[in-house]
CSV table of C-alpha atoms in Angstrom, one decimal:
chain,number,residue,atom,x,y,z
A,164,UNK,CA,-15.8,70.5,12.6
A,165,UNK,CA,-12.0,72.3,13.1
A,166,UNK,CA,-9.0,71.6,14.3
A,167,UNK,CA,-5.5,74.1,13.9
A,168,UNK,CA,-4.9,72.7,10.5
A,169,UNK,CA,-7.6,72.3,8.3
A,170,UNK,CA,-11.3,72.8,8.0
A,171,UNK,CA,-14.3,70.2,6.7
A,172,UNK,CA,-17.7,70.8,6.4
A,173,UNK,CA,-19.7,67.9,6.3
A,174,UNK,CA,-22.5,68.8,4.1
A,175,UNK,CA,-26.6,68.0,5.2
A,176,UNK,CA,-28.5,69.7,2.3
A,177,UNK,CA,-28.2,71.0,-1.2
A,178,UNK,CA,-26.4,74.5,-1.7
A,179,UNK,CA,-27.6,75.5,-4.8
A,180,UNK,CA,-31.2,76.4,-5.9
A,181,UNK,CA,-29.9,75.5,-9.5
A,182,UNK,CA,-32.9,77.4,-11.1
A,183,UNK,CA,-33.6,81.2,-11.7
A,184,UNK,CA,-36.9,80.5,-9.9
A,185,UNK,CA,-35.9,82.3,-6.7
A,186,UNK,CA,-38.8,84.5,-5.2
A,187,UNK,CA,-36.0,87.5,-5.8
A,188,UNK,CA,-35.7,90.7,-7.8
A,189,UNK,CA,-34.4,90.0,-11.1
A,190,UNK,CA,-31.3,91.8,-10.2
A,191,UNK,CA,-29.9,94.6,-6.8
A,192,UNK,CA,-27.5,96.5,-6.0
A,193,UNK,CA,-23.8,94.9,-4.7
A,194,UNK,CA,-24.7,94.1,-0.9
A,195,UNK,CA,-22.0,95.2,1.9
A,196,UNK,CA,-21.4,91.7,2.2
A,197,UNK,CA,-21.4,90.4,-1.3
A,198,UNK,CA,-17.4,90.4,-1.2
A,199,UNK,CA,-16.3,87.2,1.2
A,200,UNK,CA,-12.6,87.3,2.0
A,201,UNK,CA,-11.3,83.9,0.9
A,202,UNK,CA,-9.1,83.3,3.9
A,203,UNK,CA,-9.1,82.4,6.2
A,204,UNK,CA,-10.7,79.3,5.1
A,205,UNK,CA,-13.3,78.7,7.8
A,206,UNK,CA,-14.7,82.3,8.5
A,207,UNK,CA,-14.3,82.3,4.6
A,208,UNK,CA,-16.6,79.1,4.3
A,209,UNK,CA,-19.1,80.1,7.0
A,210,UNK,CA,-19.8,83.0,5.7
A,211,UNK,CA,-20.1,81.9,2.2
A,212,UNK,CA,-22.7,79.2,3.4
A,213,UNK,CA,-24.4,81.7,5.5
A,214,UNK,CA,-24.7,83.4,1.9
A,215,UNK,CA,-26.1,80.8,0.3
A,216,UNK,CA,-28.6,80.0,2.7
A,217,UNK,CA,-30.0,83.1,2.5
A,218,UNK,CA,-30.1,82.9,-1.3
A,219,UNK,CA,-27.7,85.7,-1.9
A,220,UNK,CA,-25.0,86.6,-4.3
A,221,UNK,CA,-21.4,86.1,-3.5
A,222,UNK,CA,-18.1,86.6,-4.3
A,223,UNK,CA,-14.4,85.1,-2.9
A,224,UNK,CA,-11.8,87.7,-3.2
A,225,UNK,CA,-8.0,87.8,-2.1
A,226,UNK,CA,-7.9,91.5,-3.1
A,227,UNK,CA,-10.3,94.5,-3.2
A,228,UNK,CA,-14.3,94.2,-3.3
A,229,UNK,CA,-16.3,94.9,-6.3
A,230,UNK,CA,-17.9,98.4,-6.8
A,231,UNK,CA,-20.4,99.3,-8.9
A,232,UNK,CA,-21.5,96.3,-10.5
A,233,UNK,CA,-25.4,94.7,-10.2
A,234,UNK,CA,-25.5,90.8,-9.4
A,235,UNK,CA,-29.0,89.1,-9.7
A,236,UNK,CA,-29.7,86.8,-6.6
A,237,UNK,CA,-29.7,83.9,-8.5
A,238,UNK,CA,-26.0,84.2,-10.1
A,239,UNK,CA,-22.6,84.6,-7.8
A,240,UNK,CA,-19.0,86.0,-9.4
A,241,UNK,CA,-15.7,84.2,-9.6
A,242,UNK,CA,-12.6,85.4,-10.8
A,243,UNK,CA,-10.1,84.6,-14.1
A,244,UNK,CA,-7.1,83.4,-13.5
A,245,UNK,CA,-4.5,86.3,-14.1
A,246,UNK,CA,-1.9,84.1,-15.0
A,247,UNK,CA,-1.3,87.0,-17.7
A,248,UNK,CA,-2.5,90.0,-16.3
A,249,UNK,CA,-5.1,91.5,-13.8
A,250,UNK,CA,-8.3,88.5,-13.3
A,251,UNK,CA,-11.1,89.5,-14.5
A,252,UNK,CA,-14.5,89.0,-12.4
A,253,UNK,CA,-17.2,87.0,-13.8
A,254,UNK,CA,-20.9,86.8,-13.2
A,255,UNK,CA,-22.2,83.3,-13.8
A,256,UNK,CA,-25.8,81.6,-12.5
A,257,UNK,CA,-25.8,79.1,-9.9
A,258,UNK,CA,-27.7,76.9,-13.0
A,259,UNK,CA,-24.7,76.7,-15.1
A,260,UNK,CA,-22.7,74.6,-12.4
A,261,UNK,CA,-25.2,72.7,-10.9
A,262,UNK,CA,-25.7,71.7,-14.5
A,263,UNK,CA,-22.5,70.4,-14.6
A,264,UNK,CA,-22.7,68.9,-10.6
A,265,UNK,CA,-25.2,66.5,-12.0
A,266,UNK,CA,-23.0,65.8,-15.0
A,267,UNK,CA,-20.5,64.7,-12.6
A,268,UNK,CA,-22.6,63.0,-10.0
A,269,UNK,CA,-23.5,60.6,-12.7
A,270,UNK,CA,-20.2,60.4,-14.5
A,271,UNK,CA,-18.1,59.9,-12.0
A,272,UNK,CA,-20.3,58.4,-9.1
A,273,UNK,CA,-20.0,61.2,-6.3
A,274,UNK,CA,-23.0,60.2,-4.1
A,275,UNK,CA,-23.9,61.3,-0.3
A,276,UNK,CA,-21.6,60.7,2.0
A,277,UNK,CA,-18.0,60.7,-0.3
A,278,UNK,CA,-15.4,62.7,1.1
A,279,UNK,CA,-13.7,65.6,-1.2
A,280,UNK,CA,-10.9,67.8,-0.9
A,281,UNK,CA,-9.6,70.7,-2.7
A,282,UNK,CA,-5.9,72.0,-2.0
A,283,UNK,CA,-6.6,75.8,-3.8
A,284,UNK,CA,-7.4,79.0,-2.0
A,285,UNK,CA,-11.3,79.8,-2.7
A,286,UNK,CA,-11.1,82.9,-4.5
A,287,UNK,CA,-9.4,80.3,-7.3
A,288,UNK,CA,-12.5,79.2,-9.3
A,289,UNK,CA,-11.4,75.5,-9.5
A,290,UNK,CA,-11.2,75.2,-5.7
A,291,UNK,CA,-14.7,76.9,-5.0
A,292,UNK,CA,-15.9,74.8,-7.7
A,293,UNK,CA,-15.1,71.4,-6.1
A,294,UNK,CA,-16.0,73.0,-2.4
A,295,UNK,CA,-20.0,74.0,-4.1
A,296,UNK,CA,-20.2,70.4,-5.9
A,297,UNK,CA,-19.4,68.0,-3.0
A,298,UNK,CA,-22.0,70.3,-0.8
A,299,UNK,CA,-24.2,69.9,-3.5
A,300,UNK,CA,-24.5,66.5,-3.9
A,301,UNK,CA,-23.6,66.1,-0.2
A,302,UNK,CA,-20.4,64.8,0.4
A,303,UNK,CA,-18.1,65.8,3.3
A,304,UNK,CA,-15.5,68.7,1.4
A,305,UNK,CA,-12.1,69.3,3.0
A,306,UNK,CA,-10.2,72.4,2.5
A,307,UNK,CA,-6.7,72.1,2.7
A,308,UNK,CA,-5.0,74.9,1.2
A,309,UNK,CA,-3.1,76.0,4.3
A,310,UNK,CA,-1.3,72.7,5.2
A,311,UNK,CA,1.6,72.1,2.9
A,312,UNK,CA,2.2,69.3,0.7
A,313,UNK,CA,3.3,66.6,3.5
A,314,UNK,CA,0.3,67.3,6.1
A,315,UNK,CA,-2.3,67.5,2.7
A,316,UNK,CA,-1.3,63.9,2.3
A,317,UNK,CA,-1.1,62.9,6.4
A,318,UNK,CA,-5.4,64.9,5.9
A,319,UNK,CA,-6.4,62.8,3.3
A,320,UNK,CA,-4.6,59.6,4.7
A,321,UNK,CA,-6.7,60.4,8.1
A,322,UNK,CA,-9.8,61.0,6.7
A,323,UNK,CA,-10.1,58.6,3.7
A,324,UNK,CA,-10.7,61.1,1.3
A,325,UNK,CA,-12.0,59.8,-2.2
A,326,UNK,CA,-12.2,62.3,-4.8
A,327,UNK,CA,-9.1,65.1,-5.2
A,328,UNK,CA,-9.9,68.3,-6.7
A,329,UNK,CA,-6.5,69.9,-7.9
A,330,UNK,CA,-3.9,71.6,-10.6
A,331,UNK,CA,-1.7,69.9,-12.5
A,332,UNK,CA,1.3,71.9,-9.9
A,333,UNK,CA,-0.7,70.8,-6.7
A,334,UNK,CA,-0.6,67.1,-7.6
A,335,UNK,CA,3.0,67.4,-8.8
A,336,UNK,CA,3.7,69.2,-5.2
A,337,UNK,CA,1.8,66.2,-3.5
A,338,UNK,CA,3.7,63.2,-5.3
A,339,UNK,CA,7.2,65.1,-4.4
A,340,UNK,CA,6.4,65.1,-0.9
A,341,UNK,CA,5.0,61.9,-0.7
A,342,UNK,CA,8.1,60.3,-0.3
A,343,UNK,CA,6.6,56.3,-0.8
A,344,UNK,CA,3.6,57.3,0.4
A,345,UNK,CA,0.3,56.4,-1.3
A,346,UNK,CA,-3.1,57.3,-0.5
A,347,UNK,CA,-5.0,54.3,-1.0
A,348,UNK,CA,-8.8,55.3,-0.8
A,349,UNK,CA,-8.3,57.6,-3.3
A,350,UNK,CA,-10.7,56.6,-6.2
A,351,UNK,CA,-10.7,59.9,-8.2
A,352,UNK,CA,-8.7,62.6,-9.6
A,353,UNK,CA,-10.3,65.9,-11.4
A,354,UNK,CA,-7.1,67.6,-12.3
A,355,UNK,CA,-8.0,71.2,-14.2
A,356,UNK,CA,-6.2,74.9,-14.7
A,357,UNK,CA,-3.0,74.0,-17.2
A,358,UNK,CA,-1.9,70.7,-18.5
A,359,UNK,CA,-0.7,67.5,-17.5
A,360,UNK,CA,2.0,65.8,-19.0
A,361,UNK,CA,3.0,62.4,-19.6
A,362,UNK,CA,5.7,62.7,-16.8
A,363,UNK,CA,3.5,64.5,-14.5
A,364,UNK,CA,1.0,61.7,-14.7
A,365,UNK,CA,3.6,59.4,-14.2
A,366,UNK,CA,4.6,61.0,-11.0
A,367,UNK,CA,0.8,60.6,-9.4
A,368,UNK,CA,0.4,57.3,-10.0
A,369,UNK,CA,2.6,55.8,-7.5
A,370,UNK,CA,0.4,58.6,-5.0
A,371,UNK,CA,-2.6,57.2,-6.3
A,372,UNK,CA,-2.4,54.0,-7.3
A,373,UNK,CA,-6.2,53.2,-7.3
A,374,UNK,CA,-7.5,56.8,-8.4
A,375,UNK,CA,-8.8,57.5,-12.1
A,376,UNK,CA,-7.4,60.3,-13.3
A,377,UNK,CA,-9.4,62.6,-15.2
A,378,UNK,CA,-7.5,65.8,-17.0
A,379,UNK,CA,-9.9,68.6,-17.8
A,380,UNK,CA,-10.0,71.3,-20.2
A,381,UNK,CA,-11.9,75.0,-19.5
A,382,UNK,CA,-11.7,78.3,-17.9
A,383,UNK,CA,-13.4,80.5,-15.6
A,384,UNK,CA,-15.4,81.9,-18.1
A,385,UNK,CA,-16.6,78.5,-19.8
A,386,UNK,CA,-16.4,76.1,-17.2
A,387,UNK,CA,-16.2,72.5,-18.5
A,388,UNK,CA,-14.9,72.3,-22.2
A,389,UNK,CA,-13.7,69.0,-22.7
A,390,UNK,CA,-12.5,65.7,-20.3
A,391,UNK,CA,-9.6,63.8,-20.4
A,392,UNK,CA,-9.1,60.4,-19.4
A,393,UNK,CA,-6.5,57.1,-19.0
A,394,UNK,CA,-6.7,56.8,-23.1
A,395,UNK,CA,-6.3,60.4,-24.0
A,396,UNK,CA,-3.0,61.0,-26.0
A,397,UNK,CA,-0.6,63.3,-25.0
A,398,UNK,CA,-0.4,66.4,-26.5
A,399,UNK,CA,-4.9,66.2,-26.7
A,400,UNK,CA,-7.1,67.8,-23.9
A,401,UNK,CA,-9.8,65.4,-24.6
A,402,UNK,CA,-13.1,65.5,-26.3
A,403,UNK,CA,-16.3,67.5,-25.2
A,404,UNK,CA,-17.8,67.6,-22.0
A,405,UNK,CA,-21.7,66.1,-22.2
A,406,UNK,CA,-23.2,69.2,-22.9
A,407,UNK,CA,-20.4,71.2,-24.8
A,408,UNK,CA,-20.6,72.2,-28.7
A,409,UNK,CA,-17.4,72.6,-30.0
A,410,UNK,CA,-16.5,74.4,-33.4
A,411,UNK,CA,-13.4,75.6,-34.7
A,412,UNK,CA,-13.2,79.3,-36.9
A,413,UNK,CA,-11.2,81.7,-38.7
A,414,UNK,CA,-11.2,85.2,-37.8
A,415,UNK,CA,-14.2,85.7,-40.4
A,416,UNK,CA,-16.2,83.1,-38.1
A,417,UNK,CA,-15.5,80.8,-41.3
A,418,UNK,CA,-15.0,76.7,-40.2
A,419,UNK,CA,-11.4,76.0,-40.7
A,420,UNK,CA,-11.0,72.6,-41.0
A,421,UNK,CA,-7.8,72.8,-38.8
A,422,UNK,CA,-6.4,75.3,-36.4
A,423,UNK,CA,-8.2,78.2,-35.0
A,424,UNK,CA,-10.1,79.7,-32.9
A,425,UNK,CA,-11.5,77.4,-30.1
A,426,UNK,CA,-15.7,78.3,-30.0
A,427,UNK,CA,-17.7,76.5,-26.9
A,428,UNK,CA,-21.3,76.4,-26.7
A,429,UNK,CA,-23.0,74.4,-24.0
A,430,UNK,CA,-25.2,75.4,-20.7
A,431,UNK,CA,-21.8,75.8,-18.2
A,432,UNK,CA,-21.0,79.4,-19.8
A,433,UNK,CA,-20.4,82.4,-18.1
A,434,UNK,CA,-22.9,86.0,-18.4
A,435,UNK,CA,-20.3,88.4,-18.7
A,436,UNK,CA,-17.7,90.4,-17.3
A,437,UNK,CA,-18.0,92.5,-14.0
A,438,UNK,CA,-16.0,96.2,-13.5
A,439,UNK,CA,-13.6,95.5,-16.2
A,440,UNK,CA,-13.6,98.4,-19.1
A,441,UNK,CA,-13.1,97.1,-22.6
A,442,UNK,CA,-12.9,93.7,-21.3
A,443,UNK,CA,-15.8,91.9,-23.7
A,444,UNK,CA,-16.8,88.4,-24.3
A,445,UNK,CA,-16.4,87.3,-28.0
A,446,UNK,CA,-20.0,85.6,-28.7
A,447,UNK,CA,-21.5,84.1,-31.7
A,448,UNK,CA,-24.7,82.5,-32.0
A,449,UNK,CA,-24.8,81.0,-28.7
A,450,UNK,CA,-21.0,80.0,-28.8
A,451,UNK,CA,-18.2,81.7,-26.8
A,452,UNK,CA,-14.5,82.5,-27.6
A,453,UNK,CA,-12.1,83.3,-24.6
A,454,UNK,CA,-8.8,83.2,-26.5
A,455,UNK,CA,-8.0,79.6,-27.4
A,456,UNK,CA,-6.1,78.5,-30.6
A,457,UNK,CA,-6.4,74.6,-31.8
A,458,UNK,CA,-7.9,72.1,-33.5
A,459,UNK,CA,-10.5,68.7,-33.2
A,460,UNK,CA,-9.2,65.5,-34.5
A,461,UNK,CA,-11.0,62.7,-36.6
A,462,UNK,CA,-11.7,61.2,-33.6
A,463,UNK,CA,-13.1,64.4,-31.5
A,464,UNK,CA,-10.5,65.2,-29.4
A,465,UNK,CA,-9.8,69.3,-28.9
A,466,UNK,CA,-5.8,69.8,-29.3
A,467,UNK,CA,-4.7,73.4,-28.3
A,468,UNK,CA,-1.7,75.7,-29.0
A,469,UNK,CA,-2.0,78.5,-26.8
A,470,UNK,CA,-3.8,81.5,-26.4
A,471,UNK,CA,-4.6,83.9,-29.3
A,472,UNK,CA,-3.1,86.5,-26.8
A,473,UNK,CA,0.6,85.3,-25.8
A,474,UNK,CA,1.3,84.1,-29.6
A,475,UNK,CA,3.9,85.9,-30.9
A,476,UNK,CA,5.9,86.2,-34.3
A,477,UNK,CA,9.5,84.5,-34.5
A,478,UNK,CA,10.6,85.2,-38.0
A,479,UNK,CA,7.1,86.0,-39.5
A,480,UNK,CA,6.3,82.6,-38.0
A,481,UNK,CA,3.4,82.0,-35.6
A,482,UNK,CA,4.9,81.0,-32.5
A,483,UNK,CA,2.4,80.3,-28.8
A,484,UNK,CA,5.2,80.0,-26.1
A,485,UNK,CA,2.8,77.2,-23.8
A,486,UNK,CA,3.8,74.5,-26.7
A,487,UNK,CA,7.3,74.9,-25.8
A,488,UNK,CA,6.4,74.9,-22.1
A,489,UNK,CA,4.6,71.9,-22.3
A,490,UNK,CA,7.3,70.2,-24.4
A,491,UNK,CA,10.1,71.3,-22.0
A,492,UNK,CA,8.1,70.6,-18.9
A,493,UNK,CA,7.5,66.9,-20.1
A,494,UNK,CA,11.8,66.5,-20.5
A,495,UNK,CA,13.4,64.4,-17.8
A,496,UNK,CA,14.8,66.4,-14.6
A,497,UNK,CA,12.2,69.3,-15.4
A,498,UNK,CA,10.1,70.1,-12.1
A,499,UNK,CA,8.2,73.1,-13.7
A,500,UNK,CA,9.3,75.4,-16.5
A,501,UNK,CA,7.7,79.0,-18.3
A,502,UNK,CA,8.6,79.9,-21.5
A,503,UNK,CA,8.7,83.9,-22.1
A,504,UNK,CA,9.1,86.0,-25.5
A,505,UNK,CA,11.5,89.1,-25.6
A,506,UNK,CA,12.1,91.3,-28.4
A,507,UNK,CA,14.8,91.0,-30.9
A,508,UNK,CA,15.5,92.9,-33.8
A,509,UNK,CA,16.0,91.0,-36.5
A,510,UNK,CA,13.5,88.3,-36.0
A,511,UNK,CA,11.1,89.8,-34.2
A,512,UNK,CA,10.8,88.1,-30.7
A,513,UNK,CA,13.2,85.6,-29.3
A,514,UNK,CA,12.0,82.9,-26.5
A,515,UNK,CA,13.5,82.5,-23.3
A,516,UNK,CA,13.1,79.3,-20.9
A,517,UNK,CA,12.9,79.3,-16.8
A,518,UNK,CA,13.1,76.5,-14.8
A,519,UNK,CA,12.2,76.0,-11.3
A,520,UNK,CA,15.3,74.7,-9.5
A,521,UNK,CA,19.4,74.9,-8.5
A,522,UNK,CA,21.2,76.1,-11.7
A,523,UNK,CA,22.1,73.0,-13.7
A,524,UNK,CA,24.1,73.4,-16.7
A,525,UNK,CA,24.0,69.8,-18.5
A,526,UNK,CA,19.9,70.4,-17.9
A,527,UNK,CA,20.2,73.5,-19.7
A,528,UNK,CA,22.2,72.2,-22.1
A,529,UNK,CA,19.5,69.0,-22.7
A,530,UNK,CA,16.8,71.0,-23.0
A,531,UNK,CA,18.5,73.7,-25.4
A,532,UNK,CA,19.1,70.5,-27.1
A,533,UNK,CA,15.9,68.7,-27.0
A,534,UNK,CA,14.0,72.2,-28.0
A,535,UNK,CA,16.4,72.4,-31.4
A,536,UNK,CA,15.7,69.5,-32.8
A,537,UNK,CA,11.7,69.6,-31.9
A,538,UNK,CA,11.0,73.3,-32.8
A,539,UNK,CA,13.8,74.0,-35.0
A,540,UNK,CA,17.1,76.9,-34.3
A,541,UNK,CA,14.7,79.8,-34.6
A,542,UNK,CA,11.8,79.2,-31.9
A,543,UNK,CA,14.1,76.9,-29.2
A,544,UNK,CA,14.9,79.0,-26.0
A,545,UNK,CA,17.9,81.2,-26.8
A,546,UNK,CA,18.5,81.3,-22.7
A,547,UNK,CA,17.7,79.3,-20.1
A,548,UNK,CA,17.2,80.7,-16.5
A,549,UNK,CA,16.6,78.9,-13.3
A,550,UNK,CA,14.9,79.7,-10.5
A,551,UNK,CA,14.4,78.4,-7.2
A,552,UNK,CA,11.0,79.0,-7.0
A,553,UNK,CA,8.8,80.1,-10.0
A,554,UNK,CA,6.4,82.6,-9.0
A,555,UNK,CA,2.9,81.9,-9.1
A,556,UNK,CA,-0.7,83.4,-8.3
A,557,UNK,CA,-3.4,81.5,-5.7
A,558,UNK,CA,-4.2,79.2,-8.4
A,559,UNK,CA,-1.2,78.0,-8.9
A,560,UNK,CA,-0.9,79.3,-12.6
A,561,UNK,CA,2.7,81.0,-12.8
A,562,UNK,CA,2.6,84.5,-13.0
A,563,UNK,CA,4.0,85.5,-16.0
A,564,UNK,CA,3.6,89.2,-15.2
A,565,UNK,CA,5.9,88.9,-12.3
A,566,UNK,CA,8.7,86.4,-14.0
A,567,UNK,CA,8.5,88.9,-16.5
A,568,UNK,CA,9.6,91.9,-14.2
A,569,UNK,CA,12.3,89.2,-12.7
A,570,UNK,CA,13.9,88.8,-16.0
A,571,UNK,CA,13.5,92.5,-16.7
A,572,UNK,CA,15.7,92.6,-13.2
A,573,UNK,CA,18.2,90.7,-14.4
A,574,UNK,CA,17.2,87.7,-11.5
C-alpha cells in the first residue's frame, strides 16, 4: 500500500529461509540484478522482496554495483558504515540475522501483526535490518526515510506504530521537531550506529513516554554485540547480546584484564569482505576484531574508547577523539558535535571540536571549559568550529572524511 509520502509493506509470510539448506549451488556468479538501488524506497523494496522470493542474493547500494565478487544464494551483502572512509561491502548468511530475529522476537515481544518503522535509507545496514526482521516475524514495516522529521512523527501518529528502529541522530532529529508532541503507542525503541547520551535520552522521553528504550552496541560486520537498557550507566554500551562471547586482548592475543582490543564471538558475524583489496577481517579462534578499543566491568558491561584506527598520540599519550565527542555532545546547548585530530609539532596531534549550529561564543567557551578540566590542557579541543549543518553519510554517522576537507578549507 502507497501513498506520495511513505511506503508500508504489510508483511504475510517469512522472508528468510534462515538455513543454508536451499536446493542452490553452494555459490554463482554476481547476477545482473544482485545490486538493488536503495531508492527510491518502494521500487527499492519490491525488488528486494521479489529477490528474496526467489531465494536470491542481494545487495542495496546508493553508489556503484559490485563486480567481480561470488555470493552463495543463501547469504546477501550489506555495507560498512564509511563514517571514516570508503564502506566496505560485506557478505553475511541470511542465518546469522534470522538468528538474532528470533532473539528479538522473544526478547522484546515483536509478534504478527506489530507495526515497525525504520527512518534510514536501506543501503544503511541498521535500516534493512529492521525492514527484514518485522517481515520476518510478520509485522507491518514502514519506511520513512523520505518524510522529514515532522511528517515521520504525523506517520507513526497515523498508523500506531510500535517498535522504532533508529540512530541515536534520527531520534534526536524526531524529539526536536516534535514540538510537545508524543507518540503514545510507541512501546519500543532499538536505538543502534553511535551512542546515546544521557541528554539525548532525556530528549526522547518526552517523544516516547511509554517506549523502552533499548541502546545497542555492534557493526556491520558483527551485528549484535551487546544491549543496553533503562539501568545501563552512562558512559557503558551494555553487556552481551544472548549469543555473543566477549573477550578483551592485547596485541599478542594475550587477556588484558582491562583495556584493549574488543574480540566478539557469537552466531550474528559476518563471512568476509567483498571487492575490497587489503581490507581483512582480524579472526581468532572463532572470535572477530573490527577495531574496537575497551574494556568489561565486574558486572559484564562492555565500555569502549574508540576505534583502534582514529586513536591518535597527544604528547606520547593515547588519545581516541569519540571520548571527547561523546563528553562534549552530552554538555548542555550541544545539538551534535565531532571531534577531529590535526597535526602539531610539538605534541604530536592537537584536537579540534565542531558543533552543529549558529556560532556561539559563551558555548565555545563552556565547552573549552568543561573539556579542560575533564581531559586535562593537553587533549581538550584547542578550537572550536560551528557549523550549521554537520555533514553526514545515509546512515547518519558524520562523515569525518568530508568535515575533514571543510576544515582543511578553512569553512
Amino acid at each position: 500500500m502507497t501513498d506520495r509520502d511513505r511506503f508500508t509493506w504489510h508483511a504475510d509470510a517469512r522472508l528468510f529461509a534462515g538455513s543454508a539448506e536451499i536446493a542452490r549451488p553452494a555459490a554463482a556468479a554476481v547476477p545482473s540484478d544482485l545490486c538493488i538501488p536503495a531508492h527510491p524506497t518502494e521500487a527499492c523494496l519490491t525488488r528486494l522482496t521479489a529477490q528474496i522470493a526467489a531465494r536470491g542474493s542481494f545487495c542495496l547500494r546508493d553508489g556503484a554495483p559490485l563486480t567481480g565478487a561470488e555470493v552463495p544464494a543463501t547469504h546477501f551483502v550489506t555495507l560498512t558504515g564509511g563514517s571514516t572512509g570508503l564502506p566496505k561491502a560485506i557478505l553475511r548468511s541470511q542465518k546469522s540475522w534470522t538468528a538474532s530475529f528470533a532473539q528479538n522476537a522473544a526478547i522484546f515481544g515483536i509478534v504478527p501483526g506489530d507495526s515497525i518503522a525504520v527512518l534510514g535509507r536501506l543501503s544503511h545496514s541498521l535500516a534493512l535490518y529492521g525492514v527484514l526482521e518485522g517481515l520476518h516475524l510478520g509485522a507491518d514495516v514502514h519506511v520513512l526515510d523520505s518524510l522529514s522529521p515532522r511528517a515521520q512523527i504525523a506517520h507513526c501518529l497515523r498508523h500506531g506504530v510500535r517498535i522504532l528502529y533508529a540512530t541515536p541522530t534520527q531520534l534526536l532529529r524526531l524529539a526536536r521537531a516534535a514540538k510537545g508532541q508524543c507518540l503514545p503507542a510507541l512501546r519500543l525503541i532499538l536505538c543502534g550506529g553511535g551512542a546515546l547520551q544521557a541528554t539525548g535520552r532525556a530528549a526522547v522521553r518526552p517523544l516516547a513516554p511509554n517506549a523502552a528504550l533499548h541502546v545497542f552496541y555492534g557493526a556491520a560486520e558483527t551485528s549484535f554485540v551487546t544491549l543496553g537498557g533503562a539501568d545501563t550507566p552512562d558512559g557503558a554500551v551494555g553487556a552481551a547480546y544472548p549469543g555473543v562471547t566477549l573477550s578483551i586482548l592485547d596485541e599478542a592475543g594475550q587477556s588484558t584484564g582491562g583495556v584493549g582490543e574488543v574480540w566478539v564471538r557469537s552466531p550474528y558475524l559476518f563471512d568476509g569482505y567483498l571487492g575490497a583489496p587489503g581490507a581483512e577481517a582480524h579472526r581468532r579462534d572463532g572470535f572477530v576484531f573490527v577495531g574496537e578499543i575497551g574494556h568489561l566491568d565486574g558486572n559484564g558491561l562492555l565500555w569502549l574508547k574508540g576505534r583502534r584506527t582514529r586513536m591518535i598520540t597527544i604528547a606520547d599519550q593515547n588519545v581516541y577523539p569519540e571520548e571527547v565527542e561523546n563528553f562534549i555532545t552530552d554538555l548542555p546547548g550541544v545539538a551534535a558535535c565531532a571531534v577531529l585530530p590535526l597535526p602539531d609539532a610539538l605534541r604530536g596531534h592537537r584536537l579540534v571540536a565542531c558543533l552543529e549550529g549558529a556560532r556561539d561564543p559563551r558555548l565555545s567557551a563552556a565547552v573549552t571549559d568543561a573539556c579542560r578540566r575533564r581531559f586535562g590542557p593537553l587533549v581538550a579541543p584547542r578550537r572550536v568550529h560551528f557549523l550549521d549543518d554537520l555533514p553526514r553519510l545515509v546512515s547518519g554517522k558524520t562523515d569525518h572524511a568530508e568535515l575533514a576537507r571543510l576544515l582543511e578549507g578553512g569553512s
